[in-house]
XYZ file of C-alpha atoms in Angstrom:
348
model
C 20.355 223.369 168.586
C 19.001 222.354 165.192
C 15.820 223.515 163.496
C 13.020 221.458 161.990
C 9.859 222.291 160.075
C 6.438 220.732 160.620
C 4.133 220.700 157.594
C 1.181 219.509 159.659
C -1.625 217.717 157.847
C -1.626 217.344 154.072
C -4.690 218.105 151.972
C -5.796 221.382 153.569
C -5.449 223.403 150.387
C -1.762 224.280 150.794
C -0.144 221.222 149.236
C 1.896 223.050 146.569
C 2.975 225.586 149.175
C 4.031 222.762 151.511
C 6.508 221.504 148.943
C 7.866 225.022 148.486
C 8.220 225.338 152.276
C 10.041 222.003 152.505
C 12.381 222.994 149.673
C 13.149 226.355 151.274
C 13.829 224.633 154.608
C 16.158 222.267 152.744
C 17.979 225.217 151.167
C 18.267 227.018 154.510
C 19.818 224.000 156.222
C 16.917 222.846 158.379
C 17.556 219.434 159.909
C 14.211 217.673 159.432
C 10.803 218.086 157.817
C 7.935 216.383 159.659
C 4.452 215.487 158.384
C 1.413 214.447 160.414
C -1.601 212.194 159.955
C -4.968 211.940 161.682
C -7.906 210.744 159.563
C -7.153 212.475 156.275
C -3.889 212.123 154.395
C -1.391 209.509 155.506
C 2.100 210.680 156.418
C 4.047 207.982 154.559
C 2.878 209.039 151.096
C 3.505 212.704 151.887
C 7.022 211.995 153.141
C 7.959 209.984 150.069
C 6.858 212.941 147.907
C 8.755 215.459 150.043
C 11.868 213.281 150.000
C 11.731 213.160 146.192
C 11.519 216.962 146.023
C 14.369 217.706 148.456
C 18.057 216.846 148.678
C 19.476 217.024 152.203
C 16.763 217.553 154.795
C 15.560 214.534 156.777
C 11.900 213.552 156.524
C 10.038 212.349 159.590
C 6.638 211.029 160.617
C 5.064 213.111 163.363
C 3.399 210.799 163.748
C 2.628 207.406 162.282
C -0.394 206.337 164.335
C 0.131 203.031 166.088
C -3.475 201.781 165.625
C -3.245 202.473 161.875
C -0.615 199.849 161.042
C 0.719 196.564 162.308
C 4.252 196.953 163.647
C 5.671 194.852 160.805
C 3.990 197.144 158.259
C 5.506 200.165 159.991
C 8.944 198.530 159.825
C 8.446 197.913 156.098
C 7.396 201.516 155.527
C 10.308 202.886 157.537
C 12.805 200.728 155.677
C 11.338 201.728 152.330
C 11.323 205.455 153.126
C 14.881 205.285 154.403
C 15.973 203.566 151.198
C 14.093 205.908 148.862
C 15.348 209.014 150.682
C 18.973 207.911 150.798
C 19.047 207.502 154.579
C 17.010 210.578 155.532
C 14.012 209.070 157.333
C 13.081 209.442 161.009
C 10.319 207.266 162.452
C 7.951 209.062 164.803
C 5.205 207.048 166.512
C 2.201 207.815 168.694
C -0.890 206.095 170.025
C -3.252 208.813 168.705
C -6.365 209.117 170.909
C -9.408 207.043 171.798
C -11.787 208.752 169.359
C -9.542 208.207 166.335
C -8.251 204.797 167.408
C -11.699 203.349 168.017
C -13.802 205.521 165.697
C -11.570 205.513 162.632
C -9.370 202.437 162.916
C -11.608 200.174 164.971
C -8.784 199.451 167.394
C -9.563 199.426 171.109
C -7.720 202.178 172.956
C -6.569 200.062 175.845
C -3.205 199.720 177.568
C -1.514 202.295 175.300
C 1.810 202.126 177.134
C 2.106 198.347 176.916
C 0.966 198.421 173.293
C 3.591 201.052 172.413
C 6.389 199.133 174.122
C 5.512 195.929 172.292
C 5.090 197.789 168.996
C 8.589 199.262 169.304
C 10.069 195.876 170.212
C 8.638 194.287 167.062
C 9.772 197.166 164.851
C 13.313 196.966 166.192
C 13.399 193.206 165.626
C 12.095 193.573 162.088
C 14.456 196.435 161.266
C 17.423 194.393 162.470
C 16.500 191.897 159.730
C 16.402 188.946 162.114
C 13.649 186.387 161.623
C 10.590 187.832 163.257
C 9.381 185.931 166.290
C 7.370 187.617 169.013
C 5.085 186.494 171.810
C 3.263 189.282 173.586
C -0.058 190.449 174.937
C -0.982 192.306 171.752
C 0.868 190.504 168.950
C 2.085 186.959 168.407
C 4.304 186.295 165.397
C 3.997 183.883 163.715
C 0.442 182.995 164.661
C 0.469 179.601 166.392
C -1.020 176.493 164.815
C -1.057 177.819 161.252
C 1.089 178.030 158.137
C 2.990 181.128 159.228
C 6.731 180.891 159.711
C 9.401 183.291 160.955
C 10.496 185.511 158.073
C 12.743 188.526 157.841
C 12.661 191.903 156.149
C 14.000 191.762 152.593
C 14.600 195.511 152.237
C 18.042 196.780 153.249
C 17.697 200.253 154.809
C 20.530 202.668 154.111
C 21.372 202.823 157.814
C 21.604 200.063 160.372
C 19.641 202.167 162.848
C 16.741 204.438 161.867
C 16.061 207.021 164.614
C 12.819 206.243 166.448
C 10.828 208.963 168.198
C 7.678 208.785 170.304
C 5.126 211.553 170.785
C 4.368 211.641 174.503
C 2.611 214.029 176.880
C 1.677 212.184 180.072
C 4.317 211.411 182.743
C 4.201 207.618 182.344
C 4.378 207.802 178.563
C 7.260 210.273 178.804
C 9.169 207.955 181.115
C 8.680 205.007 178.775
C 9.721 207.169 175.811
C 12.996 207.963 177.532
C 13.533 204.268 178.110
C 12.777 202.826 174.642
C 13.123 205.609 172.047
C 15.886 207.681 170.463
C 13.983 210.946 170.703
C 10.857 212.699 171.931
C 8.252 214.608 169.918
C 6.699 217.272 172.117
C 3.937 219.844 171.798
C 3.037 222.893 173.923
C 6.500 222.721 175.469
C 7.501 225.687 177.604
C 11.083 226.180 178.825
C 9.638 227.546 182.067
C 7.808 224.237 182.617
C 10.506 221.997 181.147
C 10.666 219.747 184.206
C 7.140 218.479 183.502
C 8.541 216.685 180.450
C 12.244 216.336 181.111
C 12.106 214.797 184.589
C 10.133 211.702 183.473
C 12.223 211.458 180.290
C 15.383 211.471 182.422
C 13.893 208.793 184.671
C 13.235 206.620 181.642
C 16.727 207.130 180.300
C 18.127 206.151 183.694
C 16.107 202.910 183.556
C 17.901 202.130 180.305
C 21.262 203.028 181.853
C 21.469 206.203 179.774
C 21.339 209.971 180.178
C 19.729 212.557 177.930
C 23.032 212.904 176.052
C 22.371 211.834 172.474
C 18.611 211.745 173.018
C 16.818 214.135 170.657
C 14.432 216.472 172.486
C 12.253 217.702 169.648
C 9.217 219.847 170.495
C 7.123 221.558 167.823
C 6.417 225.234 168.457
C 4.360 227.683 166.427
C 6.166 230.776 165.153
C 4.500 234.108 164.408
C 6.785 236.895 163.203
C 5.905 240.541 163.850
C 6.212 243.524 166.160
C 2.686 243.181 167.588
C 2.926 240.509 170.290
C -0.784 240.502 171.035
C -1.613 239.975 167.366
C 0.893 237.129 167.225
C -0.640 235.479 170.280
C -4.148 235.963 168.924
C -3.144 234.261 165.670
C -2.456 231.071 167.662
C -5.652 231.002 169.720
C -7.710 228.755 167.443
C -4.862 226.235 167.210
C -4.439 226.097 170.987
C -8.199 225.882 171.594
C -8.526 222.982 169.145
C -6.015 220.890 171.064
C -6.819 221.918 174.634
C -10.569 221.928 174.067
C -11.332 219.535 171.267
C -8.698 216.830 170.886
C -10.057 213.675 172.471
C -13.055 213.363 174.733
C -13.962 215.378 177.811
C -12.639 212.561 179.973
C -9.436 211.918 178.031
C -7.734 214.899 176.430
C -3.951 214.717 176.872
C -3.408 218.355 175.870
C -6.001 219.583 178.329
C -4.302 217.580 181.062
C -0.959 219.131 180.117
C -2.398 222.645 180.406
C -3.627 221.708 183.873
C -0.188 220.473 184.919
C 1.211 223.810 183.738
C -1.092 225.583 186.191
C -3.958 226.559 183.896
C -6.678 224.378 185.444
C -9.475 226.953 185.352
C -8.673 228.019 181.801
C -8.458 224.401 180.656
C -11.960 223.767 182.030
C -13.370 226.845 180.311
C -11.692 226.155 176.964
C -12.946 222.582 176.887
C -16.458 223.470 177.998
C -16.847 226.123 175.308
C -15.173 224.085 172.590
C -17.313 221.009 173.170
C -20.363 223.294 173.093
C -19.122 224.373 169.626
C -18.555 227.943 170.748
C -15.152 227.971 169.084
C -14.619 231.723 169.214
C -15.210 231.798 172.969
C -12.925 228.801 173.450
C -10.155 230.563 171.555
C -10.668 233.739 173.565
C -10.364 231.731 176.797
C -6.828 230.525 176.037
C -4.508 232.516 178.317
C -2.106 234.906 176.592
C 0.762 233.658 178.759
C 0.147 230.013 177.831
C 0.440 230.748 174.128
C 3.421 233.073 174.547
C 5.264 230.524 176.699
C 4.830 227.696 174.179
C 5.415 229.631 170.928
C 7.949 231.864 169.204
C 6.256 235.241 168.813
C 7.714 238.633 167.980
C 10.579 240.117 166.007
C 13.895 238.396 165.354
C 15.446 239.592 168.613
C 12.571 238.365 170.763
C 12.439 235.031 168.963
C 16.212 234.664 169.418
C 15.773 235.176 173.178
C 13.105 232.493 173.302
C 15.260 230.132 171.242
C 18.015 230.604 173.802
C 15.543 229.635 176.525
C 14.628 226.461 174.626
C 18.291 225.592 174.161
C 19.007 226.238 177.847
C 16.117 223.902 178.721
C 17.846 221.106 176.779
C 16.008 221.136 173.444
C 18.199 219.708 170.690
C 15.856 220.034 167.670
C 13.342 222.884 167.697
C 10.645 222.202 165.116
C 8.810 225.249 163.807
C 5.188 225.376 162.689
C 4.970 228.686 160.799
C 1.931 230.857 161.405
C -0.012 232.208 158.439
C -1.705 230.703 155.424
C 0.221 232.390 152.623
C 3.429 231.003 151.234
C 5.225 234.315 151.784
C 4.309 234.324 155.489
C 5.530 230.779 155.979
C 8.775 231.335 154.075
C 9.437 234.507 156.086
C 8.949 232.545 159.295
C 11.470 229.953 158.107
C 14.046 232.629 157.319
C 13.432 234.433 160.596
C 13.985 231.142 162.403
C 17.453 230.831 160.896
C 18.274 234.493 161.563
C 17.154 234.165 165.192
C 19.150 230.965 165.692
C 22.267 232.693 164.369
C 21.596 235.801 166.461
C 21.358 233.657 169.588
C 24.657 232.002 168.693
C 23.031 228.568 168.487
C 23.620 227.740 164.815
């Protein structure tokens, strides 16, 4: 099992520290450094900067938002980042959510599965450097009846195939991800509830005549290092409450639905109700201890090593860490503990 690092969103006051974290992860032998985007910094610019400041670690988008770019633009960006980084780019995609898609990008959040499938088809065509022709429900290239003509990508990526990941939570999206992607970007993944994600991914792989062999299972987990387990869990409450309670609308929150599928229906209701009422402290307090502990790495090196073994046994191939703490020293210590725990578990 390999390790990754997730820098999260850029522009939150830790930008210089983020570069130091990426460089330390590079030095320690981490496999990939991911960056996110929502409605602040874009991930492509961040990744080009990180790639310029590192030597070996891959850089990946977690995620490029599908409503933010046309598929051809995403192919151009991926090809450019792969070239600039010397073949170190991984393309992660996701549909975002209805509030961001429609409120920020002005793109209707309809038929997300069909849109994602078509988006990936166009990207793969463009990246193969064949002349781009596509007729679909969401995109037609070239536009009919006008001056457009089939053209092909002029940039030559370092690799013939750039790994493509999809962030998926719901069962149908997971199944499609297994069918059309090279890897999966997960969140709030628990080894004890692995079947919720892995069964639909396996079904999708089977549709494509494949197994999970060679498919990168890549969840992001928070890591909080320390002897006090309760304090470690408490440090993750606001993060969990934000996603379970506040990401998306009351009617469509993918993270809330995931918590329900994991058996936390009552807690999911309470977290969302309090969060949407802007009682953030109460929402955080309502997140069950066991939910956070099951989906995070919390404790000393030995305890984290045991949890890493559980993730590996569940089939995870790249475990991406999101270090707890706001100081550079805390984040660097989490990175180093991750490596020590991986070695202790015999997974390095």
